[in-house]
Each structure stands twice: as structure tokens, then as C-alpha cells.
Amino acid sequence: MPYTANKPEPATREQLQARIPGWGVDLDPSDRPSVPREHFDPNGTGAHWEFPERQPEHEPRERSIEHKFLTPVFGTSVPLRGVSGAIRRYAYRYSEARAAHWLLLLAGDRVNAWEAHLGSIAKGRPDNPITETGVRTELRHGLIARVGRKRADVNHQWIDPIVVAGPWVLAGVGAVAAVRALRRRGR
Amino acid sequence: MRAMVYRGPYKVRVEEKDRPGIEHPNDAIVRVQLAAICGSDLHLYHGMMPDTRVGMTFGHEFIGVVEEVGSSVERLQVGDRVMVPANIYCGSCFYCTRGLYSNCHNVNANATAVGALYGYSHTAGGYDGGQAEYVRVPFADVGPTVIPDWMDDEDAVLLTDATATGYFGAQLGDIAEGDTVVVFGAGPVGLFAAKSAWFMGAGRVIVIDHLDYRLEKARTFAHAETYNFTEYDDIVVHLKRITDWFGADVAIDAAGAEADGNFIQHVTGTKLKLQGGSPVALNWAIDSVRKGATISVMGAYGPIFSAVKFGDAMNKGLTLRMNQAPMKRQWPRLFEHIQAGHLKPSDIVTHRIPLEHIADGYHLFSAKLDNCIKPLVVVGD
Ligand SMILES: NC(=O)c1ccc[n+]([C@@H]2O[C@H](COP(=O)([O-])OP(=O)(O)OC[C@H]3O[C@@H](n4cnc5c(N)ncnc54)[C@H](O)[C@@H]3O)[C@@H](O)[C@H]2O)c1
Ligand SMILES: [Zn+2]
Ligand SMILES: [Zn+2]
């Protein structure tokens, strides 16, 4: 008990070694690869340059304003495009210290998903909510995994379908209402 | 080529995409054979990580064959079979030269706080990942390593993140002989952290989760003592009770941003995105350990603020240590442990999913169906 000076005795080395394969192989901190945290070894990484050659920048790329310059190497997965691209570009005016930076990026992400869904319809390869969400796996495994189990996540999993389908339902309702209103005005 | 592509929260599909090309003289192009889905990918999949763009290919755990190399590549040849660490890093900046590969300053233009990872949003650099037939691997002379002949492919792919992260997490706990170590989360990271805690001399290893099938794995694979937190009114009090009212000497948060156990924290963190994540496990760690303890945070959190109980951490004199794991730094010693038979990473693999069915894999892993612990993605034939 912490109310007195000593802790309960742990199991002995022999007991632990008998029960646990590899017990104590890294007992000595100097055997642990990330100890000490910083270990200066400039020749140990395989790099044969002092500063990397610069990757060509084919189109202007956003960067954190906390960087002095564009890093010599960067990712080119999805360049900024469309409305979401404009929102994200604006977000990069703020440093990583500012909530505005991250909240604008999240807003850009939500807009981007809409752009993609509408674009997929226009391109004739519409998003398929059944295959893309993998919900078919629920048919075989959904009940067994949840019924009678003490899982803490079942109390919020019902929100997921609303997150995924809710905006579509709302947009659908909105579209129907708009069409009706136009018809009424036309009459 | 065929590649997994993000379509928006909870939606992914496999698409035809252009094969990546060499963009820098030290790049390589790797033809992927085996990949995996990580708990971190779930944060992207759920739309929690800012600047996750539709069209990105995820996947930071993969192995494959070198298909093409850039003009300055010296250490790799076409045809080499390589394991590629999850971190992208230059090997020459202030941080890399000190072993902090996950904190490289030359590879992530989008953020200075975050290093770079394959397929992990633009906030982590904007690189496509390895859940695809081909992937661009920057700094081919630095990251990728030829897979030793004796190593199984499934062990190799787990070493690129999950195994190395769990092992790193145990090290950040500064475990001393006889310490009681509590691990929150019995996913891949938590299982490897619990297993590794014994290597460093732990006297007792406790694992907490709410999924019984994972706790069972924690008992058989990691020899841990386990508790399902839903069975206790207050898991913090329970942890005090079973440690003679001390609390553990070391805690490892291997749950991260989507932790359960507190509805308000979970919903504000993961559904409404009002927090960088739900720090339920981290707060339990802070409140349950003994005074002066060390907490190692391996669970990932987003860049927005989270409601962490800092006052308790301060009053208790805790040491909080954390980082994205520098994978390759762990490898030489982990190779020894695997060869010595102390550790078999692939013991935790539960699913092997063909790339074409990856959307099902994401849902199974995310909703924790079919007793899923670690899903691999089979890309080659
Ligand atoms: N630091 C790094 O380098 C690094 C690397 C890989 C993964 N990660 C992070 O580690 C975390 C775990 O990854 P994983 O692949 O094991 O994911 P996972 O989703 O399979 O595992 C998380 C586990 O935590 C459990 N859990 C949820 N709430 C809990 C709570 N309050 N207390 C205890 N357990 C709880 C879940 O039931 C689940 O079993 C993720 O946040 C991931 O992003 C970090
Ligand atoms: Zn990961
Ligand atoms: Zn670097």
C-alpha cells in the first residue's frame, strides 16, 4: 500500500522466465534500440547527401507557413482542385497552431466528398454505397459480433449510418421540395 | 494499376489508377505483394484526419519487389524483395541523423508537426500508400530493407508498423524490472506492446479492452492479465484495487483517438470532430497509474485539441512520452527476437483479404466483426 514504504513483491526472475518466452531479454536499457532517444549517427541511415536533391515542382504546391521553404521531397497524391481545393488553399494561410487551419481543412474534406459523389454520377461511375462501405459483411457477422457481447461501441454505432446516408437523405428531401416549389410556381 | 482509393468517410473502393513514376532521383517504385490495414487507417477512413483527400490510396504497411529505381539509388536493385517502413524520411536532416525518423523535416511540406507516412492524408505529406499494385517509395537508400531469407512475409509486413510500434511503445514506458505495466487497447499495437513489456523486465502486464476476443488474444499471445472495462463500474478504481491501491508503474495508451468508454468523449471526438480524438484511454491511464509513473502514448490523435486531464497528470508528477514510432530503428533488435523465437508477429493476423475486396476489410476491421484483429491485404497473386 502506498500508505507505507514498500510495494508488494513482484514475481521472481525464475518464475517469470519459466512462464514468459523472452522475459528480460531487453532488461538492460542499452539493449533497447530507442534508448537514449537521440543518438547522433549521420552515417547510419544510408543517406549519401547533406541535403537531398530537390524534387521538381510541376505545379505550385501548398505548404505549411511554418516551413521556411517547400521541402525537397513531397507527396503528389491528390493536387488541390475545385471548391474543396480553394478551401484547403485558404486553410494553408494559417499556421498549424491555429484552429482555423484544421477546421477549414476538415470543411474542405466534407466538401470534397460531395464533389466526388456528384462527380462520380456525372462521370457515369457513381459511388456504390453498398460495396464501398463494406456493409455486406454485416449480414454474416453483424449480429454474432454484437449480440450478448459486452461491447462499449454498440452505443454509438447506430450513428454511423446517419453519418454516411444522412446527408444524402437530406439532399434528396431538399431536391424533392425544390422541384415541388418550382412546379407550384409554374402553375 | 489497381489501387484502393478513399471516396469520403466510411467509403473506399478499388479503382484503375495511373502507375506511379519516379519523381526524385532517390525514388524507387515497388510492386506490392502484401499490405495491411492499420488502426491508424481507421482514423482516415472515419474522416477524422484533416486534409484527407478523395482519391488518395492508403496503406503504410507493405512489402514488395523493387520494380524501378531512380538515378541516385545505390543500395537497392530491381528485383530486390523489400520491407518498407511506414515512415518516409530523408536520413540526413537534424532529426533523422539523431534517429528520430518519424520526425523527419524534409518530407512533409504540409505540416511541420507531423512526419511523413505512406497514404496517410496530406497532413502527413500527401504520399499515396501501399494498398495498391505499385507505390512510389522516396529515399530508397534510406527506408526500404531487403527481407532476410529466413523471415516470413507476414512477419515482415507487420514489422513495417504494428510490431515495431508496440515494441517502441514499451520502450517509451521506461520499464524497470518488476514494474506493473497496464496497456489500454488489445489491438495489434497493444498486443505487441504488452508482449514487449515482458522483454524489458515487467513483473506484471495488464491489458484493458472491451472486446473479449481480443482480450483472449492478450492472454494467449502476450501472457497478460486482462480486464473488460465494461464489466466494471469504474475501471480506474478497479486498477487501483488490483495493485494494492498504487496503480501501475507504467501505462501504455494503445487505443488512441477513437477510444470508447465515454459516450460524450467518443461522439465529440470521432463523430462531430470537435476534438482531435477521444482521449478516454489516455485519461484512464493518467488517473489510474501511481504517482511519478510514466505514460507512453502510442495511440494516435488528430491535430486539434483534445480534452486531456492535464491537471491530474501534473499533480501526480507523471512523465508523458509519445511519438510516431521510428520503425526501422527497431528492426535489428526485433529481427533478433524473432529469430530467437521470443516473438512471432504473424500470430495476431486474423484476415487475409484480396485487394479487390478491401472495402469489406475496412468495415470488418472498423466495426470489429468476425473476431478481426489484424487484416492483411493480399495484392500479388
Ligand atoms: N505511434 C505510432 O507510430 C502508431 C503506429 C500504429 C498505430 N498507432 C495508433 O495506435 C492505436 C491502435 O492501433 P491498432 O492498430 O492497434 O488499432 P485497433 O483499432 O485495432 O485497436 C484499438 C483497440 O483499443 C480498444 N479500445 C477502445 N477504447 C478503449 C479504452 N477506453 N480502453 C482500452 N481499450 C480501448 C479497442 O477496442 C481496440 O481493440 C491507433 O490510434 C493507431 O492510430 C500509432
Ligand atoms: Zn499504422
Ligand atoms: Zn529527415
XYZ file of C-alpha atoms and ligand atoms in Angstrom:
614
model
C 0.000 0.000 0.000
C 1.248 3.496 -0.777
C 0.412 4.435 2.814
C 3.592 2.653 3.919
C 7.083 2.435 2.417
C 7.072 -0.779 0.386
C 5.325 -2.244 -2.617
C 4.165 -5.861 -2.846
C 6.961 -8.178 -4.001
C 6.724 -8.980 -7.726
C 7.198 -12.495 -9.088
C 10.814 -13.670 -9.113
C 13.004 -13.728 -12.223
C 12.913 -17.516 -12.275
C 9.133 -17.620 -12.130
C 8.798 -15.078 -14.916
C 11.425 -16.683 -17.145
C 9.684 -20.027 -16.789
C 6.345 -18.582 -17.823
C 7.228 -15.963 -20.452
C 9.344 -16.571 -23.556
C 11.981 -13.875 -23.858
C 11.364 -12.361 -20.429
C 14.099 -9.846 -19.650
C 15.989 -10.012 -22.961
C 15.887 -6.212 -23.078
C 16.297 -5.704 -19.340
C 19.364 -3.559 -19.898
C 18.192 -0.199 -21.296
C 21.264 -0.062 -23.537
C 19.806 -3.061 -25.412
C 16.715 -1.065 -26.255
C 17.017 0.451 -29.738
C 15.256 3.715 -28.913
C 17.298 4.375 -25.761
C 18.643 7.036 -25.468
C 16.110 8.926 -27.512
C 18.584 10.925 -29.570
C 21.622 9.142 -30.856
C 23.672 11.122 -33.361
C 24.720 8.854 -36.221
C 24.774 10.762 -39.518
C 26.322 7.867 -41.439
C 23.984 5.211 -40.166
C 20.910 5.980 -42.243
C 22.057 5.242 -45.794
C 21.718 8.873 -46.893
C 24.615 9.944 -49.123
C 23.820 13.647 -49.312
C 23.970 16.543 -46.912
C 20.696 17.932 -48.186
C 18.510 15.940 -50.592
C 18.210 16.907 -54.234
C 15.022 18.815 -54.892
C 12.065 17.052 -56.434
C 10.732 19.112 -59.381
C 7.561 21.037 -58.560
C 5.397 20.670 -61.660
C 2.532 22.735 -60.343
C 2.610 25.120 -57.374
C 2.026 23.151 -54.238
C 0.606 24.233 -50.875
C 2.832 24.134 -47.822
C 2.714 24.904 -44.126
C 3.726 28.506 -43.460
C 5.834 27.148 -40.612
C 8.214 25.763 -43.222
C 11.000 28.032 -44.458
C 10.631 26.585 -47.953
C 8.970 23.735 -49.811
C 10.520 20.511 -48.539
C 12.934 18.906 -51.019
C 10.673 15.871 -51.331
C 6.892 15.937 -51.156
C 3.821 13.867 -51.921
C 1.860 14.259 -55.137
C -1.140 12.093 -54.374
C -4.041 14.498 -54.975
C -3.306 18.111 -56.022
C -5.766 20.830 -54.949
C -8.802 21.091 -57.244
C -12.273 22.629 -57.261
C -14.111 24.230 -54.376
C -12.514 21.941 -51.806
C -9.141 22.896 -53.254
C -9.916 26.584 -52.759
C -10.959 25.990 -49.143
C -7.857 23.969 -48.446
C -5.580 26.503 -50.116
C -7.104 29.152 -47.879
C -6.534 26.927 -44.829
C -2.803 26.860 -45.600
C -2.637 30.613 -44.937
C -2.922 29.776 -41.254
C -0.218 28.056 -39.252
C -0.684 24.637 -37.666
C -1.095 26.458 -34.359
C -4.418 27.947 -35.448
C -7.725 26.127 -35.130
C -8.784 27.862 -38.354
C -6.198 25.836 -40.261
C -7.566 22.487 -39.153
C -11.254 23.382 -39.162
C -11.010 24.742 -42.701
C -9.215 21.577 -43.782
C -11.981 19.462 -42.258
C -14.573 21.615 -44.045
C -12.640 21.097 -47.276
C -12.749 17.342 -46.681
C -16.534 17.339 -46.329
C -16.964 19.457 -49.468
C -14.516 17.204 -51.294
C -16.647 14.150 -50.558
C -19.686 15.885 -52.051
C -17.725 16.948 -55.115
C -16.607 13.371 -55.538
C -20.072 11.861 -55.173
C -21.669 14.305 -57.595
C -18.708 13.976 -59.955
C -18.980 10.205 -59.890
C -22.590 10.439 -61.059
C -21.647 12.864 -63.825
C -18.800 10.581 -64.937
C -21.127 7.598 -65.116
C -19.316 5.676 -62.401
C -21.497 6.516 -59.403
C -20.359 5.696 -55.920
C -21.967 2.495 -54.734
C -22.765 2.933 -51.042
C -23.271 -0.803 -50.548
C -19.956 -2.053 -51.898
C -17.896 0.980 -50.827
C -18.944 0.857 -47.189
C -18.460 -2.903 -46.945
C -21.787 -3.169 -45.082
C -22.489 -6.513 -46.719
C -20.163 -8.024 -44.119
C -22.813 -7.091 -41.541
C -25.157 -9.740 -42.969
C -22.892 -12.591 -41.954
C -21.053 -11.157 -38.984
C -23.007 -8.212 -37.617
C -25.266 -9.936 -35.137
C -22.831 -12.546 -33.862
C -20.270 -9.853 -33.152
C -22.655 -7.723 -31.105
C -25.499 -9.652 -29.510
C -24.703 -10.787 -25.992
C -21.241 -9.171 -26.031
C -20.146 -6.524 -23.582
C -19.076 -4.084 -26.255
C -18.862 -0.397 -25.468
C -19.095 0.694 -29.099
C -22.630 -0.534 -29.792
C -23.995 2.536 -28.029
C -22.805 4.795 -30.831
C -22.546 2.551 -33.893
C -26.126 3.444 -34.800
C -24.807 6.923 -35.619
C -22.616 5.612 -38.453
C -25.402 5.010 -40.988
C -26.679 8.515 -40.262
C -23.215 9.970 -40.863
C -22.961 8.074 -44.154
C -26.507 8.233 -45.508
C -27.951 11.235 -43.650
C -26.641 13.966 -45.957
C -27.954 12.055 -48.999
C -31.382 11.671 -47.487
C -31.428 15.359 -46.611
C -30.256 16.323 -50.095
C -32.947 14.088 -51.590
C -35.666 15.634 -49.455
C -34.348 19.086 -50.372
C -34.357 18.261 -54.087
C -37.936 16.965 -53.960
C -39.040 20.074 -52.074
C -37.303 22.313 -54.609
C -38.926 20.565 -57.576
C -42.337 20.853 -55.920
C -41.856 24.534 -55.219
C -40.852 25.183 -58.847
C -43.890 23.289 -60.128
C -46.167 25.204 -57.832
C -44.737 28.483 -59.096
C -45.094 27.320 -62.710
C -48.790 26.659 -62.192
C -2.890 -0.374 -61.906
C -5.458 -1.420 -59.293
C -5.473 0.647 -56.132
C -7.590 1.234 -53.068
C -8.999 4.745 -53.188
C -10.702 6.844 -50.493
C -14.155 8.117 -51.526
C -15.210 10.001 -48.383
C -15.921 8.982 -44.790
C -16.627 5.228 -44.451
C -16.241 4.685 -48.200
C -13.386 3.173 -50.161
C -13.218 1.378 -53.477
C -10.697 -0.234 -55.800
C -10.055 1.739 -58.961
C -7.861 1.769 -62.010
C -5.196 4.421 -61.374
C -2.026 5.574 -63.151
C 1.064 3.642 -62.118
C 3.325 5.909 -60.042
C 6.583 7.039 -61.625
C 9.983 8.169 -60.365
C 9.684 11.782 -59.200
C 13.041 12.191 -57.473
C 16.439 10.594 -58.202
C 16.357 8.598 -54.963
C 12.873 7.178 -55.515
C 12.057 3.550 -56.161
C 8.846 2.047 -57.453
C 7.806 -1.058 -55.540
C 5.372 -3.692 -56.808
C 3.384 -4.551 -53.693
C 2.825 -8.177 -52.700
C 1.369 -7.918 -49.234
C -0.057 -4.949 -47.328
C -2.104 -4.423 -44.174
C -4.773 -2.177 -42.718
C -3.688 -0.378 -39.540
C -5.768 1.087 -36.718
C -4.421 4.431 -37.902
C -6.061 3.918 -41.290
C -9.382 3.786 -39.458
C -8.938 7.398 -38.336
C -8.635 8.377 -42.020
C -11.472 6.072 -43.032
C -13.747 7.758 -40.499
C -12.869 11.194 -41.851
C -11.108 12.357 -38.693
C -7.762 13.412 -40.116
C -7.833 16.896 -41.649
C -6.866 17.095 -45.326
C -7.730 13.540 -46.270
C -8.473 13.929 -49.975
C -10.789 11.815 -52.076
C -8.642 9.794 -54.456
C -5.811 9.072 -52.048
C -4.584 5.490 -51.707
C -3.983 4.492 -48.087
C -1.591 1.908 -46.687
C 1.631 2.379 -44.729
C 2.331 -1.299 -44.070
C 3.533 -3.153 -47.164
C 6.243 -5.339 -48.664
C 7.033 -5.994 -52.301
C 9.520 -6.187 -55.158
C 11.603 -3.282 -56.459
C 10.346 -2.582 -59.978
C 12.304 0.536 -60.887
C 14.949 2.741 -59.235
C 15.900 6.405 -59.669
C 19.314 7.559 -60.914
C 20.899 8.137 -57.487
C 19.786 4.876 -55.839
C 22.825 2.861 -54.704
C 21.603 0.290 -52.242
C 18.635 -1.316 -53.986
C 18.315 -3.181 -57.240
C 15.407 -4.057 -59.447
C 14.080 -7.423 -58.254
C 15.007 -6.978 -54.574
C 12.247 -8.019 -52.175
C 11.881 -5.251 -49.633
C 10.034 -4.334 -46.466
C 9.293 -0.621 -46.374
C 8.983 1.165 -43.013
C 5.767 3.165 -42.570
C 7.733 6.403 -42.150
C 9.032 8.312 -45.159
C 12.277 10.027 -44.132
C 15.377 11.589 -45.661
C 18.123 10.198 -43.426
C 20.037 13.499 -43.421
C 18.085 16.187 -41.540
C 18.639 17.202 -37.910
C 16.046 14.689 -36.705
C 16.907 11.734 -38.938
C 20.593 11.928 -38.043
C 19.545 11.538 -34.398
C 17.346 8.504 -35.018
C 14.038 10.392 -34.949
C 12.978 9.042 -38.345
C 9.302 9.637 -37.695
C 10.018 13.346 -37.235
C 11.886 13.992 -40.493
C 11.807 17.650 -41.538
C 12.425 17.211 -45.264
C 9.457 15.153 -46.393
C 6.232 16.750 -45.224
C 5.528 20.081 -46.894
C 2.027 20.227 -45.439
C 2.861 20.188 -41.732
C 5.920 20.713 -39.568
C 4.432 18.951 -36.530
C 3.832 15.726 -38.410
C 6.392 13.491 -40.107
C 5.510 11.712 -43.328
C 3.793 8.368 -43.729
C 2.649 6.497 -46.815
C -1.012 7.007 -47.625
C -1.800 8.999 -44.545
C -3.572 12.181 -45.758
C -1.911 15.373 -46.899
C -1.384 16.360 -43.292
C 1.169 13.526 -43.291
C 2.749 14.629 -46.569
C 0.351 13.666 -49.360
C 2.017 10.429 -50.445
C -0.007 7.555 -51.860
C 0.217 4.324 -49.895
C 0.732 0.635 -50.474
C -2.805 -0.769 -50.640
C -2.236 -0.869 -54.395
C -0.282 -2.765 -57.012
C 2.522 -0.202 -57.144
C 3.790 2.505 -54.840
C 6.352 5.273 -55.048
C 8.987 4.853 -52.322
C 11.010 8.031 -51.692
C 14.574 7.788 -50.310
C 15.059 4.238 -51.486
C 18.569 4.212 -49.982
C 17.240 5.058 -46.529
C 13.963 3.309 -45.677
C 13.466 0.006 -47.527
C 15.391 -3.058 -46.401
C 15.837 -6.349 -48.220
C 13.753 -9.022 -46.462
C 16.087 -11.613 -44.912
C 15.715 -15.116 -46.373
C 14.629 -16.633 -43.087
C 11.806 -14.179 -42.500
C 8.155 -14.920 -43.259
C 6.365 -12.369 -45.414
C 3.621 -11.881 -42.854
C 6.172 -11.129 -40.137
C 7.942 -8.709 -42.466
C 4.783 -6.737 -43.247
C 3.920 -6.447 -39.542
C 7.406 -5.139 -38.773
C 6.770 -2.162 -41.057
C 4.486 -0.716 -38.362
C 2.384 -2.631 -35.808
C 5.136 -4.805 -34.286
C 7.720 -2.036 -34.289
C 5.233 0.424 -32.788
C 4.255 -1.859 -29.920
C 7.911 -2.524 -29.169
C 8.728 1.177 -29.333
C 5.765 1.923 -27.061
C 7.104 -0.379 -24.376
C 10.487 1.364 -24.580
C 8.956 4.799 -24.075
C 7.462 3.423 -20.860
C 10.992 3.218 -19.388
C 10.084 -0.097 -17.811
C 12.267 -1.227 -14.905
C 12.495 -4.775 -13.577
C 9.403 -5.810 -11.688
C 7.225 -2.917 -12.885
C 3.500 -3.331 -13.297
C 2.559 -2.269 -16.826
C -1.007 -1.581 -17.940
C -1.822 -1.447 -21.647
C -5.050 0.191 -22.831
C -6.171 -1.412 -26.087
C -5.754 -5.011 -27.255
C -5.434 -4.210 -30.936
C -2.236 -5.024 -32.832
C -0.295 -2.178 -31.223
C -1.442 -3.024 -27.703
C -0.749 -6.742 -28.150
C 2.811 -6.093 -29.296
C 3.351 -3.517 -26.557
C 2.157 -5.967 -23.894
C 4.357 -8.715 -25.279
C 7.370 -6.384 -25.418
C 6.863 -5.151 -21.856
C 7.994 -8.578 -20.642
C 11.211 -8.315 -22.700
C 12.034 -5.201 -20.676
C 11.506 -6.963 -17.390
C 7.915 -6.173 -16.409
C 6.739 -8.086 -13.359
C 3.085 -7.877 -14.277
C 1.332 -6.957 -17.536
C -2.342 -5.979 -17.545
C -4.372 -5.377 -20.720
C -7.671 -3.460 -20.821
C -10.206 -3.530 -23.684
C -13.918 -4.134 -24.186
C -13.632 -6.793 -26.881
C -13.420 -10.208 -25.247
C -11.965 -11.940 -28.290
C -9.050 -9.501 -28.277
C -8.531 -9.874 -24.534
C -8.345 -13.610 -25.115
C -5.504 -12.962 -27.593
C -3.820 -10.764 -24.993
C -3.821 -13.731 -22.608
C -2.536 -16.325 -25.079
C -0.204 -14.220 -27.220
C 1.017 -11.667 -24.684
C 0.625 -13.710 -21.451
C -1.244 -10.790 -19.960
C -3.787 -10.473 -17.204
C -6.904 -8.936 -18.780
C -9.991 -6.964 -17.811
C -13.017 -5.967 -19.864
C -13.715 -2.391 -18.818
C -17.456 -2.717 -19.439
C -17.639 -5.173 -16.549
C -16.517 -2.575 -14.036
C -18.355 0.428 -12.822
C -15.097 2.397 -12.806
C -12.016 0.816 -14.361
C -9.719 3.339 -12.674
C -10.813 2.216 -9.227
C -10.551 -1.413 -10.289
C -6.947 -0.889 -11.386
C -6.126 0.675 -8.032
C -7.791 -2.180 -6.208
C -5.815 -4.902 -8.017
C -2.482 -3.111 -7.489
C -2.738 -2.739 -3.722
C -4.089 0.813 -4.274
C -0.942 2.021 -6.072
C -1.892 1.894 -9.734
C 0.522 0.700 -12.404
C 4.097 1.979 -12.672
C 3.806 2.334 -16.430
C 0.795 2.781 -18.718
C 0.696 2.466 -22.489
C -2.136 4.070 -24.458
C -2.647 1.781 -27.460
C -6.248 2.805 -28.068
C -5.862 6.300 -29.467
C -8.270 8.781 -30.974
C -11.304 6.519 -31.233
C -11.298 5.203 -27.690
C -14.619 4.075 -26.274
C -15.949 4.024 -22.758
C -17.269 7.569 -22.556
C -20.118 8.411 -24.908
C -19.648 12.189 -24.845
C -15.887 11.988 -25.441
C -16.367 9.455 -28.217
C -19.107 11.315 -30.035
C -17.486 14.757 -29.778
C -14.135 13.305 -30.836
C -14.971 10.857 -33.583
C -18.414 11.714 -34.895
C -18.606 15.502 -34.509
C -14.849 16.104 -34.878
C -14.924 18.732 -32.152
C -11.785 17.223 -30.647
C -8.605 15.785 -32.134
C -9.783 12.474 -30.763
C -11.469 10.892 -27.781
C -8.837 10.659 -25.028
C -10.765 8.188 -22.863
C -7.953 5.651 -22.617
C -5.353 8.362 -22.076
C -7.404 9.862 -19.254
C -7.861 6.443 -17.689
C -4.095 5.990 -17.910
C -3.470 9.341 -16.234
C -5.914 8.657 -13.426
C -5.094 5.000 -12.829
C -1.270 4.979 -12.644
C 0.682 5.605 -9.492
C 2.207 8.997 -8.789
C 5.511 9.511 -10.612
C 4.559 6.944 -13.259
C 5.390 7.080 -16.949
C 2.740 7.027 -19.658
C 3.686 6.049 -23.172
C 1.214 7.275 -25.763
C 1.206 5.150 -28.925
C -2.429 5.856 -29.773
C -2.674 8.499 -32.461
C -4.593 11.760 -32.031
C -5.570 14.414 -34.541
C -4.012 17.871 -34.624
C -6.974 19.631 -32.976
C -7.114 19.970 -29.165
C -8.388 17.039 -27.082
C -9.928 17.091 -23.595
C -6.997 15.522 -21.745
C -6.827 15.597 -17.943
C -3.651 17.561 -17.714
C -4.199 18.766 -14.167
C -4.170 15.242 -12.813
C -1.047 14.441 -14.818
C 0.659 17.500 -13.381
C -0.398 16.915 -9.782
C 0.727 13.304 -9.936
C 4.139 14.176 -11.366
C 3.675 11.935 -14.365
C 6.050 11.651 -17.282
C 4.253 11.524 -20.623
C 6.265 10.165 -23.531
C 4.998 9.737 -27.056
C 5.826 9.777 -30.745
C 5.041 8.174 -34.034
C 7.320 5.162 -33.995
C 10.581 5.241 -35.981
C 10.073 1.751 -37.422
C 13.439 0.902 -38.910
C 15.279 1.852 -35.736
C 13.548 -1.107 -34.040
C 14.355 -3.676 -36.705
C 17.809 -5.073 -35.872
C 16.818 -5.969 -32.327
C 13.354 -7.205 -33.367
C 14.942 -9.422 -36.024
C 16.983 -10.993 -33.195
C 13.883 -11.537 -31.063
C 12.037 -13.193 -33.937
C 14.987 -15.415 -34.777
C 15.374 -16.393 -31.144
C 11.731 -17.440 -31.081
C 10.648 -14.886 -28.483
C 8.134 -13.333 -30.845
C 6.064 -14.395 -33.842
C 4.325 -11.284 -35.217
C 2.009 -13.127 -37.604
C 0.321 -14.865 -34.654
C -2.086 -11.941 -34.485
C -3.153 -11.992 -38.154
C -6.828 -12.931 -38.466
C -7.768 -11.977 -42.039
C -6.117 -12.148 -45.451
C -8.221 -10.058 -47.831
C -7.690 -9.746 -51.578
C -7.160 -6.125 -52.679
C -10.366 -6.231 -54.726
C -12.362 -6.823 -51.511
C -10.624 -4.221 -49.407
C -13.832 -2.279 -48.678
C -15.124 -5.325 -46.787
C -11.829 -5.499 -44.922
C -12.141 -1.884 -43.797
C -15.631 -2.447 -42.473
C -14.775 -5.719 -40.705
C -11.778 -4.140 -39.003
C -13.539 -0.872 -38.214
C -16.699 -2.449 -36.767
C -14.650 -5.231 -35.127
C -16.604 -8.049 -36.811
C -15.654 -11.707 -37.297
C -13.136 -11.516 -34.417
C -10.896 -9.321 -36.551
C -7.576 -8.314 -35.014
C -5.224 -7.703 -37.926
C -6.311 -7.798 -41.576
C -3.669 -8.244 -44.257
C -4.280 -7.214 -47.857
C -3.084 -9.660 -50.476
C -2.047 -7.777 -53.590
C 0.129 -10.060 -55.667
C -1.009 -13.477 -56.843
N 2.583 5.839 -32.671
C 2.609 5.152 -33.807
O 3.594 5.130 -34.505
C 1.415 4.351 -34.196
C 1.561 3.318 -35.122
C 0.471 2.498 -35.392
C -0.731 2.758 -34.791
N -0.861 3.803 -33.938
C -2.126 4.090 -33.248
O -2.308 3.135 -32.227
C -3.695 2.964 -31.996
C -4.042 1.486 -32.011
O -3.785 0.915 -33.275
P -4.282 -0.561 -33.608
O -3.825 -0.894 -34.977
O -3.911 -1.472 -32.522
O -5.876 -0.276 -33.666
P -7.178 -1.070 -33.208
O -8.326 -0.190 -33.555
O -7.179 -2.450 -33.757
O -7.042 -1.181 -31.617
C -7.541 -0.271 -30.691
C -8.093 -1.075 -29.517
O -8.390 -0.194 -28.426
C -9.584 -0.655 -27.808
N -10.159 0.405 -27.000
C -11.056 1.359 -27.354
N -11.322 2.161 -26.322
C -10.584 1.721 -25.275
C -10.435 2.159 -23.926
N -11.078 3.225 -23.461
N -9.597 1.452 -23.133
C -8.923 0.385 -23.614
N -9.016 -0.060 -24.878
C -9.841 0.602 -25.697
C -10.414 -1.106 -28.993
O -11.472 -1.962 -28.598
C -9.384 -1.814 -29.848
O -9.261 -3.169 -29.526
C -4.406 3.780 -33.058
O -4.771 5.047 -32.528
C -3.349 3.976 -34.095
O -3.564 5.146 -34.846
C 0.200 4.602 -33.627
Zn -0.076 2.398 -38.607
Zn 14.963 13.644 -42.283
